[in-house]
mmCIF file of C-alpha atoms and ligand atoms in Angstrom:
data_model
loop_
_atom_site.group_PDB
_atom_site.id
_atom_site.type_symbol
_atom_site.label_atom_id
_atom_site.label_comp_id
_atom_site.label_asym_id
_atom_site.label_seq_id
_atom_site.Cartn_x
_atom_site.Cartn_y
_atom_site.Cartn_z
ATOM 1 C CA MET A 1 158.714 -75.946 -118.445
ATOM 2 C CA ALA A 2 157.156 -78.781 -120.383
ATOM 3 C CA SER A 3 160.069 -79.245 -122.516
ATOM 4 C CA GLU A 4 162.591 -79.040 -119.416
ATOM 5 C CA VAL A 5 164.501 -82.317 -118.754
ATOM 6 C CA ILE A 6 164.119 -83.661 -115.119
ATOM 7 C CA GLN A 7 166.243 -85.946 -113.185
ATOM 8 C CA TYR A 8 165.725 -88.667 -110.518
ATOM 9 C CA GLU A 9 167.159 -86.365 -107.899
ATOM 10 C CA ASP A 10 164.552 -83.326 -108.803
ATOM 11 C CA VAL A 11 161.835 -85.967 -108.418
ATOM 12 C CA LYS A 12 163.113 -86.991 -105.081
ATOM 13 C CA PHE A 13 163.679 -83.619 -103.699
ATOM 14 C CA HIS A 14 160.102 -82.623 -104.526
ATOM 15 C CA ALA A 15 158.497 -85.597 -103.248
ATOM 16 C CA GLU A 16 160.374 -85.477 -99.819
ATOM 17 C CA MET A 17 159.265 -81.879 -99.469
ATOM 18 C CA SER A 18 155.683 -82.919 -100.381
ATOM 19 C CA VAL A 19 156.013 -85.773 -97.779
ATOM 20 C CA ILE A 20 157.380 -83.266 -95.044
ATOM 21 C CA ALA A 21 154.327 -81.039 -95.624
ATOM 22 C CA PHE A 22 152.043 -83.572 -95.371
ATOM 23 C CA ASP A 23 153.526 -84.737 -92.118
ATOM 24 C CA GLN A 24 153.127 -81.530 -90.912
ATOM 25 C CA GLY A 25 149.536 -81.183 -91.904
ATOM 26 C CA PHE A 26 149.009 -84.710 -90.581
ATOM 27 C CA GLY A 27 150.517 -84.224 -87.148
ATOM 28 C CA ARG A 28 147.261 -83.225 -85.276
ATOM 29 C CA TYR A 29 145.319 -86.389 -86.782
ATOM 30 C CA ASP A 30 148.033 -88.836 -86.000
ATOM 31 C CA ARG A 31 146.485 -89.557 -82.610
ATOM 32 C CA PHE A 32 143.919 -91.312 -84.397
ATOM 33 C CA ARG A 33 146.173 -93.835 -85.855
ATOM 34 C CA GLY A 34 146.583 -97.297 -84.361
ATOM 35 C CA GLY A 35 145.047 -100.086 -85.967
ATOM 36 C CA PRO A 36 141.171 -101.134 -86.076
ATOM 37 C CA ASP A 37 140.949 -101.252 -82.535
ATOM 38 C CA ARG A 38 142.083 -97.610 -81.711
ATOM 39 C CA TYR A 39 138.582 -96.120 -81.907
ATOM 40 C CA ARG A 40 137.936 -98.183 -78.470
ATOM 41 C CA ASP A 41 140.154 -95.431 -76.666
ATOM 42 C CA PHE A 42 137.698 -92.549 -77.470
ATOM 43 C CA VAL A 43 134.289 -94.140 -76.714
ATOM 44 C CA GLY A 44 132.566 -96.153 -74.334
ATOM 45 C CA SER A 45 133.197 -96.383 -70.569
ATOM 46 C CA GLY A 46 136.616 -97.876 -71.142
ATOM 47 C CA GLY A 47 137.904 -94.829 -73.114
ATOM 48 C CA SER A 48 141.003 -93.073 -72.022
ATOM 49 C CA GLU A 49 140.427 -90.123 -74.810
ATOM 50 C CA SER A 50 137.247 -88.678 -75.289
ATOM 51 C CA ILE A 51 135.509 -86.945 -78.255
ATOM 52 C CA THR A 52 131.928 -85.975 -79.242
ATOM 53 C CA LEU A 53 130.086 -87.043 -82.206
ATOM 54 C CA LYS A 54 130.161 -83.396 -83.399
ATOM 55 C CA GLU A 55 133.946 -83.124 -82.886
ATOM 56 C CA ALA A 56 134.713 -86.389 -84.733
ATOM 57 C CA GLU A 57 132.393 -85.514 -87.808
ATOM 58 C CA THR A 58 134.765 -82.233 -87.864
ATOM 59 C CA VAL A 59 137.857 -83.747 -87.699
ATOM 60 C CA LEU A 60 136.876 -86.418 -90.322
ATOM 61 C CA ARG A 61 135.761 -83.580 -92.596
ATOM 62 C CA GLU A 62 139.194 -81.754 -92.036
ATOM 63 C CA LEU A 63 140.980 -84.891 -92.887
ATOM 64 C CA GLU A 64 139.328 -85.250 -96.111
ATOM 65 C CA ASP A 65 140.194 -81.610 -97.120
ATOM 66 C CA LEU A 66 144.162 -82.593 -96.118
ATOM 67 C CA ARG A 67 143.617 -85.524 -98.332
ATOM 68 C CA THR A 68 142.414 -83.398 -101.466
ATOM 69 C CA LYS A 69 145.092 -80.639 -100.403
ATOM 70 C CA HIS A 70 148.028 -83.022 -100.752
ATOM 71 C CA LEU A 71 147.268 -85.666 -102.863
ATOM 72 C CA GLY A 72 144.461 -84.400 -104.916
ATOM 73 C CA LYS A 73 144.475 -83.449 -108.626
ATOM 74 C CA LYS A 74 145.641 -80.033 -108.177
ATOM 75 C CA SER A 75 148.251 -81.069 -105.315
ATOM 76 C CA GLY A 76 151.778 -80.729 -105.495
ATOM 77 C CA TRP A 77 151.820 -84.151 -105.273
ATOM 78 C CA ALA A 78 150.230 -84.499 -108.730
ATOM 79 C CA VAL A 79 152.936 -82.262 -110.161
ATOM 80 C CA VAL A 80 155.396 -84.623 -108.850
ATOM 81 C CA LYS A 81 153.875 -87.526 -110.334
ATOM 82 C CA LYS A 82 153.992 -85.892 -113.819
ATOM 83 C CA MET A 83 157.582 -84.790 -113.149
ATOM 84 C CA ILE A 84 158.279 -88.808 -113.370
ATOM 85 C CA GLY A 85 157.368 -88.898 -117.148
ATOM 86 C CA ARG A 86 159.983 -86.116 -117.869
ATOM 87 C CA ILE A 87 162.899 -88.352 -116.519
ATOM 88 C CA PRO A 88 164.690 -89.516 -119.698
ATOM 89 C CA SER A 89 166.673 -92.346 -118.418
ATOM 90 C CA GLU A 90 164.446 -95.164 -118.453
ATOM 91 C CA GLU A 91 166.036 -96.522 -115.332
ATOM 92 C CA GLU A 92 165.902 -93.439 -113.443
ATOM 93 C CA ARG A 93 161.973 -93.378 -114.227
ATOM 94 C CA ALA A 94 161.462 -96.639 -112.873
ATOM 95 C CA SER A 95 163.443 -95.843 -109.442
ATOM 96 C CA ALA A 96 161.655 -92.607 -109.377
ATOM 97 C CA GLY A 97 158.205 -94.563 -109.713
ATOM 98 C CA GLN A 98 158.693 -96.770 -107.163
ATOM 99 C CA LEU A 99 160.201 -94.004 -104.885
ATOM 100 C CA VAL A 100 157.084 -91.964 -105.167
ATOM 101 C CA LEU A 101 154.324 -94.815 -104.917
ATOM 102 C CA ALA A 102 156.222 -95.720 -101.893
ATOM 103 C CA HIS A 103 155.702 -92.571 -100.323
ATOM 104 C CA GLU A 104 152.005 -92.030 -101.791
ATOM 105 C CA ILE A 105 151.323 -95.477 -99.941
ATOM 106 C CA GLY A 106 152.716 -94.261 -96.825
ATOM 107 C CA MET A 107 150.895 -91.128 -96.849
ATOM 108 C CA LYS A 108 147.761 -92.815 -97.748
ATOM 109 C CA ASP A 109 148.113 -95.600 -95.440
ATOM 110 C CA LYS A 110 148.298 -92.971 -92.271
ATOM 111 C CA LEU A 111 145.011 -91.201 -94.047
ATOM 112 C CA ALA A 112 143.266 -94.374 -94.153
ATOM 113 C CA ASP A 113 144.168 -95.373 -90.392
ATOM 114 C CA ALA A 114 142.867 -92.165 -89.102
ATOM 115 C CA GLU A 115 139.925 -92.174 -90.983
ATOM 116 C CA ARG A 116 138.756 -95.654 -90.062
ATOM 117 C CA THR A 117 139.099 -94.868 -86.454
ATOM 118 C CA LEU A 118 137.156 -91.899 -86.899
ATOM 119 C CA LYS A 119 134.610 -93.475 -88.832
ATOM 120 C CA LEU A 120 134.206 -96.202 -86.132
ATOM 121 C CA ILE A 121 134.071 -93.248 -83.526
ATOM 122 C CA ILE A 122 131.222 -91.735 -85.522
ATOM 123 C CA ASP A 123 129.369 -95.066 -86.156
ATOM 124 C CA TYR A 124 129.490 -95.767 -82.320
ATOM 125 C CA LEU A 125 128.556 -92.318 -80.803
ATOM 126 C CA ARG A 126 125.784 -92.319 -83.397
ATOM 127 C CA VAL A 127 124.342 -95.631 -82.318
ATOM 128 C CA GLU A 128 125.067 -94.475 -78.636
ATOM 129 C CA ARG A 129 122.988 -91.035 -79.569
ATOM 130 C CA GLU A 130 120.136 -93.293 -80.666
ATOM 131 C CA ARG A 131 119.957 -95.900 -77.944
ATOM 132 C CA VAL A 132 116.800 -96.255 -75.972
ATOM 133 C CA ASP A 133 116.506 -98.250 -72.965
ATOM 134 C CA VAL A 134 113.536 -100.262 -73.728
ATOM 135 C CA THR A 135 113.087 -101.538 -70.066
ATOM 136 C CA LEU A 136 112.398 -98.170 -68.890
ATOM 137 C CA PRO A 137 109.263 -97.484 -67.581
ATOM 138 C CA GLY A 138 107.054 -95.411 -69.666
ATOM 139 C CA ARG A 139 106.280 -91.915 -68.378
ATOM 140 C CA ARG A 140 102.804 -92.040 -67.422
ATOM 141 C CA PRO A 141 100.500 -89.111 -68.412
ATOM 142 C CA ARG A 142 98.971 -87.205 -65.488
ATOM 143 C CA ARG A 143 95.252 -88.485 -65.366
ATOM 144 C CA GLY A 144 92.544 -86.581 -64.244
ATOM 145 C CA HIS A 145 89.570 -88.095 -62.434
ATOM 146 C CA LEU A 146 85.879 -87.878 -62.002
ATOM 147 C CA HIS A 147 84.077 -85.059 -60.459
ATOM 148 C CA PRO A 148 83.126 -85.572 -56.758
ATOM 149 C CA ILE A 149 79.246 -85.396 -57.655
ATOM 150 C CA THR A 150 79.958 -87.742 -60.660
ATOM 151 C CA LEU A 151 81.719 -90.330 -58.028
ATOM 152 C CA LEU A 152 78.883 -89.946 -55.650
ATOM 153 C CA ARG A 153 76.064 -90.338 -58.456
ATOM 154 C CA GLN A 154 77.614 -93.479 -59.793
ATOM 155 C CA ARG A 155 77.952 -95.168 -56.068
ATOM 156 C CA ILE A 156 74.087 -94.277 -55.593
ATOM 157 C CA GLU A 157 73.373 -95.740 -59.166
ATOM 158 C CA ASP A 158 75.086 -98.739 -58.412
ATOM 159 C CA ILE A 159 73.017 -99.539 -55.162
ATOM 160 C CA PHE A 160 69.851 -98.996 -56.890
ATOM 161 C CA VAL A 161 71.039 -100.796 -60.097
ATOM 162 C CA SER A 162 71.813 -103.932 -57.578
ATOM 163 C CA MET A 163 67.983 -103.540 -56.604
ATOM 164 C CA GLY A 164 66.858 -103.834 -59.978
ATOM 165 C CA TYR A 165 66.208 -100.085 -60.960
ATOM 166 C CA ALA A 166 67.150 -99.042 -64.296
ATOM 167 C CA VAL A 167 69.071 -95.727 -64.767
ATOM 168 C CA GLU A 168 67.111 -93.237 -67.104
ATOM 169 C CA ASP A 169 68.077 -90.074 -68.634
ATOM 170 C CA GLY A 170 66.009 -87.251 -70.298
ATOM 171 C CA PRO A 171 65.632 -83.608 -71.595
ATOM 172 C CA GLU A 172 66.653 -80.252 -69.419
ATOM 173 C CA VAL A 173 64.066 -78.517 -71.473
ATOM 174 C CA GLU A 174 60.522 -79.524 -70.712
ATOM 175 C CA THR A 175 56.679 -78.862 -71.615
ATOM 176 C CA ASP A 176 54.409 -77.693 -68.726
ATOM 177 C CA PHE A 177 52.931 -81.199 -69.059
ATOM 178 C CA TYR A 178 55.972 -82.857 -67.952
ATOM 179 C CA ASN A 179 57.439 -80.329 -65.316
ATOM 180 C CA PHE A 180 53.847 -79.670 -63.560
ATOM 181 C CA THR A 181 50.764 -80.951 -64.968
ATOM 182 C CA ALA A 182 51.364 -85.047 -64.816
ATOM 183 C CA LEU A 183 52.893 -84.512 -61.248
ATOM 184 C CA ASN A 184 49.692 -83.078 -60.138
ATOM 185 C CA ILE A 185 50.956 -79.570 -59.581
ATOM 186 C CA PRO A 186 47.870 -77.081 -59.878
ATOM 187 C CA GLU A 187 47.606 -74.364 -62.157
ATOM 188 C CA LEU A 188 48.344 -71.818 -59.914
ATOM 189 C CA HIS A 189 50.982 -73.424 -57.654
ATOM 190 C CA PRO A 190 54.208 -70.969 -56.810
ATOM 191 C CA ALA A 191 56.727 -74.003 -58.076
ATOM 192 C CA ARG A 192 55.077 -72.961 -61.823
ATOM 193 C CA SER A 193 55.734 -69.389 -61.665
ATOM 194 C CA PRO A 194 58.687 -67.587 -63.451
ATOM 195 C CA GLN A 195 59.793 -66.269 -60.133
ATOM 196 C CA ASP A 196 60.724 -70.007 -58.924
ATOM 197 C CA THR A 197 61.305 -71.440 -62.465
ATOM 198 C CA PHE A 198 63.145 -70.766 -65.520
ATOM 199 C CA TYR A 199 61.103 -70.217 -68.644
ATOM 200 C CA THR A 200 62.016 -69.754 -72.451
ATOM 201 C CA THR A 201 60.523 -67.309 -74.515
ATOM 202 C CA GLY A 202 58.867 -70.268 -76.359
ATOM 203 C CA GLY A 203 57.174 -71.157 -72.950
ATOM 204 C CA LEU A 204 59.461 -74.346 -72.315
ATOM 205 C CA SER A 205 60.814 -74.477 -68.888
ATOM 206 C CA LEU A 206 63.728 -75.906 -67.415
ATOM 207 C CA ARG A 207 62.945 -78.950 -65.577
ATOM 208 C CA SER A 208 62.789 -78.273 -61.671
ATOM 209 C CA GLN A 209 62.995 -81.789 -60.493
ATOM 210 C CA THR A 210 63.705 -85.042 -62.586
ATOM 211 C CA SER A 211 60.553 -86.249 -62.053
ATOM 212 C CA THR A 212 60.010 -85.369 -65.822
ATOM 213 C CA VAL A 213 62.239 -88.175 -66.542
ATOM 214 C CA GLN A 214 59.968 -90.809 -64.649
ATOM 215 C CA ILE A 215 56.968 -89.530 -66.328
ATOM 216 C CA HIS A 216 58.641 -90.253 -69.760
ATOM 217 C CA ALA A 217 59.645 -93.518 -68.374
ATOM 218 C CA MET A 218 56.109 -94.330 -67.432
ATOM 219 C CA ARG A 219 54.375 -93.655 -70.443
ATOM 220 C CA ARG A 220 57.440 -95.401 -72.427
ATOM 221 C CA ARG A 221 58.142 -98.541 -70.200
ATOM 222 C CA ARG A 222 54.721 -99.020 -68.768
ATOM 223 C CA PRO A 223 54.524 -101.061 -65.077
ATOM 224 C CA PRO A 224 55.587 -102.759 -63.513
ATOM 225 C CA LEU A 225 58.761 -100.667 -63.263
ATOM 226 C CA ARG A 226 61.593 -99.529 -61.408
ATOM 227 C CA VAL A 227 63.614 -96.402 -62.667
ATOM 228 C CA ILE A 228 65.882 -93.760 -61.184
ATOM 229 C CA ALA A 229 66.494 -90.591 -62.817
ATOM 230 C CA PRO A 230 70.082 -88.770 -61.934
ATOM 231 C CA GLY A 231 70.412 -85.280 -63.519
ATOM 232 C CA ARG A 232 70.558 -81.813 -63.404
ATOM 233 C CA VAL A 233 67.707 -79.478 -62.334
ATOM 234 C CA PHE A 234 67.263 -75.727 -62.258
ATOM 235 C CA ARG A 235 65.327 -73.465 -59.679
ATOM 236 C CA ARG A 236 65.621 -69.850 -59.652
ATOM 237 C CA ASP A 237 67.343 -69.534 -56.225
ATOM 238 C CA THR A 238 70.186 -66.767 -55.380
ATOM 239 C CA PRO A 239 73.539 -68.829 -55.056
ATOM 240 C CA ASP A 240 74.852 -68.743 -51.724
ATOM 241 C CA ALA A 241 76.541 -71.341 -49.635
ATOM 242 C CA THR A 242 73.674 -73.926 -49.570
ATOM 243 C CA HIS A 243 72.219 -72.894 -52.864
ATOM 244 C CA ASN A 244 72.766 -72.907 -56.477
ATOM 245 C CA PRO A 245 70.174 -72.425 -59.459
ATOM 246 C CA MET A 246 71.582 -75.837 -61.192
ATOM 247 C CA PHE A 247 72.101 -78.575 -58.957
ATOM 248 C CA PHE A 248 72.008 -82.502 -59.047
ATOM 249 C CA GLN A 249 68.900 -84.556 -57.983
ATOM 250 C CA LEU A 250 68.206 -88.150 -57.980
ATOM 251 C CA GLU A 251 64.735 -89.377 -57.823
ATOM 252 C CA GLY A 252 63.497 -92.834 -57.760
ATOM 253 C CA LEU A 253 60.155 -94.379 -58.935
ATOM 254 C CA LEU A 254 58.593 -98.235 -58.723
ATOM 255 C CA VAL A 255 55.449 -98.869 -59.789
ATOM 256 C CA GLU A 256 54.300 -102.366 -59.445
ATOM 257 C CA ARG A 257 51.123 -104.255 -57.987
ATOM 258 C CA GLY A 258 50.736 -104.041 -54.124
ATOM 259 C CA VAL A 259 53.151 -101.633 -53.505
ATOM 260 C CA THR A 260 52.769 -100.170 -49.834
ATOM 261 C CA MET A 261 54.765 -97.670 -47.525
ATOM 262 C CA GLY A 262 56.585 -100.786 -46.112
ATOM 263 C CA HIS A 263 58.612 -100.993 -49.686
ATOM 264 C CA LEU A 264 59.090 -97.219 -49.693
ATOM 265 C CA LYS A 265 60.740 -97.606 -46.008
ATOM 266 C CA GLY A 266 62.571 -100.889 -46.626
ATOM 267 C CA THR A 267 64.024 -99.437 -49.892
ATOM 268 C CA LEU A 268 65.020 -96.040 -48.508
ATOM 269 C CA SER A 269 66.695 -97.812 -45.017
ATOM 270 C CA GLU A 270 68.517 -100.292 -47.283
ATOM 271 C CA PHE A 271 69.814 -97.790 -49.222
ATOM 272 C CA VAL A 272 71.365 -95.638 -46.744
ATOM 273 C CA ARG A 273 72.746 -98.828 -45.043
ATOM 274 C CA ARG A 274 74.464 -99.735 -48.163
ATOM 275 C CA LEU A 275 75.741 -96.245 -48.629
ATOM 276 C CA PHE A 276 76.683 -95.209 -45.014
ATOM 277 C CA GLY A 277 77.162 -98.684 -43.250
ATOM 278 C CA ALA A 278 75.155 -101.302 -41.896
ATOM 279 C CA GLY A 279 74.503 -99.521 -38.735
ATOM 280 C CA THR A 280 72.766 -96.363 -40.295
ATOM 281 C CA ARG A 281 69.216 -95.830 -38.675
ATOM 282 C CA THR A 282 66.311 -94.032 -40.698
ATOM 283 C CA ARG A 283 63.223 -92.017 -39.312
ATOM 284 C CA PHE A 284 60.580 -90.856 -41.513
ATOM 285 C CA ARG A 285 58.182 -87.911 -40.774
ATOM 286 C CA PRO A 286 55.027 -86.694 -42.606
ATOM 287 C CA SER A 287 55.385 -84.151 -45.099
ATOM 288 C CA TYR A 288 53.507 -82.625 -48.354
ATOM 289 C CA PHE A 289 53.803 -83.020 -52.129
ATOM 290 C CA PRO A 290 51.624 -82.740 -54.604
ATOM 291 C CA PHE A 291 52.540 -85.706 -56.561
ATOM 292 C CA THR A 292 52.638 -88.023 -53.504
ATOM 293 C CA GLU A 293 49.921 -89.203 -50.757
ATOM 294 C CA PRO A 294 50.701 -89.967 -48.366
ATOM 295 C CA SER A 295 54.030 -88.099 -48.662
ATOM 296 C CA MET A 296 57.250 -88.204 -46.064
ATOM 297 C CA GLU A 297 60.622 -86.875 -45.273
ATOM 298 C CA ALA A 298 63.334 -89.634 -44.744
ATOM 299 C CA ASP A 299 66.016 -88.604 -42.337
ATOM 300 C CA TYR A 300 69.094 -91.083 -41.880
ATOM 301 C CA SER A 301 71.417 -91.358 -38.787
ATOM 302 C CA CYS A 302 74.537 -89.227 -38.942
ATOM 303 C CA PHE A 303 77.402 -90.921 -40.532
ATOM 304 C CA LYS A 304 79.836 -88.811 -38.734
ATOM 305 C CA CYS A 305 78.665 -89.304 -34.894
ATOM 306 C CA GLY A 306 76.501 -92.009 -35.380
ATOM 307 C CA GLY A 307 73.505 -90.325 -33.944
ATOM 308 C CA ALA A 308 74.993 -88.740 -30.687
ATOM 309 C CA GLY A 309 75.143 -85.020 -32.199
ATOM 310 C CA CYS A 310 77.743 -83.357 -33.966
ATOM 311 C CA ARG A 311 78.439 -80.090 -35.773
ATOM 312 C CA LEU A 312 77.770 -81.934 -39.149
ATOM 313 C CA CYS A 313 74.030 -82.948 -38.064
ATOM 314 C CA LYS A 314 73.678 -79.821 -36.349
ATOM 315 C CA GLY A 315 73.273 -81.734 -32.895
ATOM 316 C CA SER A 316 70.239 -83.781 -33.920
ATOM 317 C CA GLY A 317 71.813 -86.850 -34.806
ATOM 318 C CA TRP A 318 69.951 -87.055 -38.047
ATOM 319 C CA ILE A 319 70.504 -85.749 -41.603
ATOM 320 C CA GLU A 320 67.638 -85.000 -44.121
ATOM 321 C CA LEU A 321 67.917 -87.788 -47.109
ATOM 322 C CA GLY A 322 64.998 -86.104 -48.987
ATOM 323 C CA GLY A 323 61.112 -86.112 -49.690
ATOM 324 C CA SER A 324 59.183 -89.283 -50.761
ATOM 325 C CA GLY A 325 55.850 -90.788 -50.876
ATOM 326 C CA MET A 326 53.084 -92.994 -52.381
ATOM 327 C CA VAL A 327 52.854 -91.692 -56.234
ATOM 328 C CA HIS A 328 49.565 -89.746 -56.390
ATOM 329 C CA PRO A 329 46.512 -91.392 -57.943
ATOM 330 C CA ASN A 330 46.191 -88.202 -60.418
ATOM 331 C CA VAL A 331 50.081 -88.877 -61.537
ATOM 332 C CA LEU A 332 49.127 -92.553 -62.644
ATOM 333 C CA ARG A 333 45.991 -91.516 -64.205
ATOM 334 C CA ALA A 334 48.205 -88.589 -66.199
ATOM 335 C CA VAL A 335 49.863 -91.476 -67.715
ATOM 336 C CA LYS A 336 47.467 -93.861 -68.232
ATOM 337 C CA ILE A 337 48.199 -95.943 -65.284
ATOM 338 C CA ASP A 338 45.027 -97.576 -63.415
ATOM 339 C CA PRO A 339 45.528 -96.706 -59.871
ATOM 340 C CA GLU A 340 43.258 -99.400 -59.038
ATOM 341 C CA GLU A 341 45.809 -101.637 -60.458
ATOM 342 C CA PHE A 342 48.942 -100.279 -59.555
ATOM 343 C CA SER A 343 50.517 -98.329 -56.817
ATOM 344 C CA GLY A 344 53.987 -97.145 -56.519
ATOM 345 C CA PHE A 345 56.331 -95.018 -54.412
ATOM 346 C CA ALA A 346 58.809 -92.343 -55.591
ATOM 347 C CA PHE A 347 61.708 -90.246 -53.926
ATOM 348 C CA GLY A 348 63.759 -87.514 -54.299
ATOM 349 C CA LEU A 349 67.257 -86.580 -52.716
ATOM 350 C CA GLY A 350 70.062 -83.932 -53.644
ATOM 351 C CA ILE A 351 73.488 -85.145 -54.974
ATOM 352 C CA ASP A 352 75.360 -82.250 -54.485
ATOM 353 C CA ARG A 353 73.777 -81.480 -50.880
ATOM 354 C CA MET A 354 74.769 -85.125 -49.806
ATOM 355 C CA CYS A 355 78.242 -84.461 -51.498
ATOM 356 C CA GLY A 356 78.942 -81.420 -49.639
ATOM 357 C CA LEU A 357 78.211 -82.999 -46.247
ATOM 358 C CA MET A 358 80.153 -86.320 -46.867
ATOM 359 C CA TYR A 359 83.395 -84.198 -47.906
ATOM 360 C CA GLU A 360 82.354 -81.416 -45.296
ATOM 361 C CA LEU A 361 82.408 -78.715 -47.701
ATOM 362 C CA ASP A 362 81.311 -75.270 -46.206
ATOM 363 C CA ASP A 363 80.278 -73.816 -49.641
ATOM 364 C CA ILE A 364 78.426 -76.022 -51.844
ATOM 365 C CA ARG A 365 79.580 -73.711 -54.807
ATOM 366 C CA LEU A 366 82.698 -75.093 -54.762
ATOM 367 C CA LEU A 367 81.406 -78.156 -56.851
ATOM 368 C CA PHE A 368 80.810 -75.899 -59.775
ATOM 369 C CA GLU A 369 83.356 -73.517 -59.782
ATOM 370 C CA ASN A 370 85.924 -76.170 -61.620
ATOM 371 C CA ASP A 371 89.028 -74.547 -59.699
ATOM 372 C CA VAL A 372 91.498 -77.751 -59.989
ATOM 373 C CA ARG A 373 93.099 -76.686 -56.629
ATOM 374 C CA PHE A 374 89.719 -77.935 -54.981
ATOM 375 C CA LEU A 375 89.254 -80.758 -57.655
ATOM 376 C CA GLU A 376 92.171 -82.473 -57.413
ATOM 377 C CA GLN A 377 91.473 -83.422 -53.507
ATOM 378 C CA PHE A 378 88.955 -85.911 -54.499
HETATM 379 C C1 2NL B 1 61.576 -83.363 -53.031
HETATM 380 C C2 2NL B 1 61.758 -84.496 -53.069
HETATM 381 C C3 2NL B 1 60.554 -86.029 -54.435
HETATM 382 C C4 2NL B 1 59.057 -87.269 -55.859
HETATM 383 C C5 2NL B 1 59.904 -86.443 -55.733
HETATM 384 C C6 2NL B 1 58.146 -88.232 -57.741
HETATM 385 C C7 2NL B 1 57.824 -88.524 -59.228
HETATM 386 C C8 2NL B 1 57.097 -89.066 -59.610
HETATM 387 C C9 2NL B 1 55.877 -89.084 -59.193
HETATM 388 C C10 2NL B 1 55.691 -88.886 -57.726
HETATM 389 CL CL1 2NL B 1 56.883 -89.471 -61.291
HETATM 390 N N1 2NL B 1 56.734 -88.506 -57.075
HETATM 391 N N2 2NL B 1 58.984 -87.803 -57.069
HETATM 392 C C11 2NL B 1 58.311 -87.736 -54.587
HETATM 393 C C12 2NL B 1 58.428 -87.152 -53.435
HETATM 394 C C13 2NL B 1 59.561 -86.399 -53.170
HETATM 395 O O1 2NL B 1 61.328 -85.084 -54.282
HETATM 396 O O2 2NL B 1 62.026 -82.908 -51.945
HETATM 397 N N3 2NL B 1 60.652 -82.623 -53.655
HETATM 398 C C14 2NL B 1 60.493 -81.345 -53.693
#
């Protein structure tokens, strides 16, 4: 074979056969030819022919395989080119070279045309895939909100802060001194019994009112002082629609020179007017607490019926706010404040009880079950 003499006609014949084979293989890619703007027919809104990115990438790979098959080092075309060198006549060799080259340029042009279109399609579709509309509004994460007890506590805090009170916090586990003794609660008082109060094995107790925080505040701040103490308190009650062994309370304390019952009544009256509206009225009934003297219960006119009587106020027109009174001299003495120089008033109210009334909950325990179907309504 190597010594075999080859004529121009042989080369021409083999070259033309190869070109026919190439054209046959190329036929399915012919639709991608058409100059530098042909790609527009496949993409965008004006495209009359459509193709996906994946399809275009596959076609381009197949086209490369076609090039290797028909024009690569091991192709029939490589054999044709080697044949040229074995033509004895110089003139015929030159003609064969020209012929083969012309065919090669023809095939390579077709490939290049289709490849260019496919590469432009692929570029366009890749950019399209990664395109983001920066003017689109962001996806808002679903936000939660504060617990209804927290919402009410903050409203109450805001009112008292605007009247000059500081918000105080303190421990939930306390010694006997802070929970009872300093509050003038006698040694054998039933509130101290383990039937009413949770005790730790170490003899500490869970605070049964936030007065404990105010005892701390009086020892730390010294009068004149105005503080409120919102927080969890604990009492050994069996849970039912109106009781829970853990609930939220808010106490207030003012100790200054020359404080009277008038200041107490004025303060509580102004508080309910700010919370429920300017038309809210108050009334005060005598009561008893070991830590205040005199003591009283405060009621406010029902925010729902305005005092006419309804289901919410059980027909009376009044709703109980809480207990209050003038700080007992023994309480002042327990924190080394001279009751001859200073006097004060104090009050306490239940946040969850008030919350239950305001939202007309028929069961206070709903507030602590953390069922989102309930909580979502606030
Ligand atoms: C209630 C209402 C009350 C107080 C709490 C208090 C705090 C200090 C001194 C004196 Cl540091 N009093 N707090 C006063 C009256 C009532 O709570 O129904 N408690 C059982």
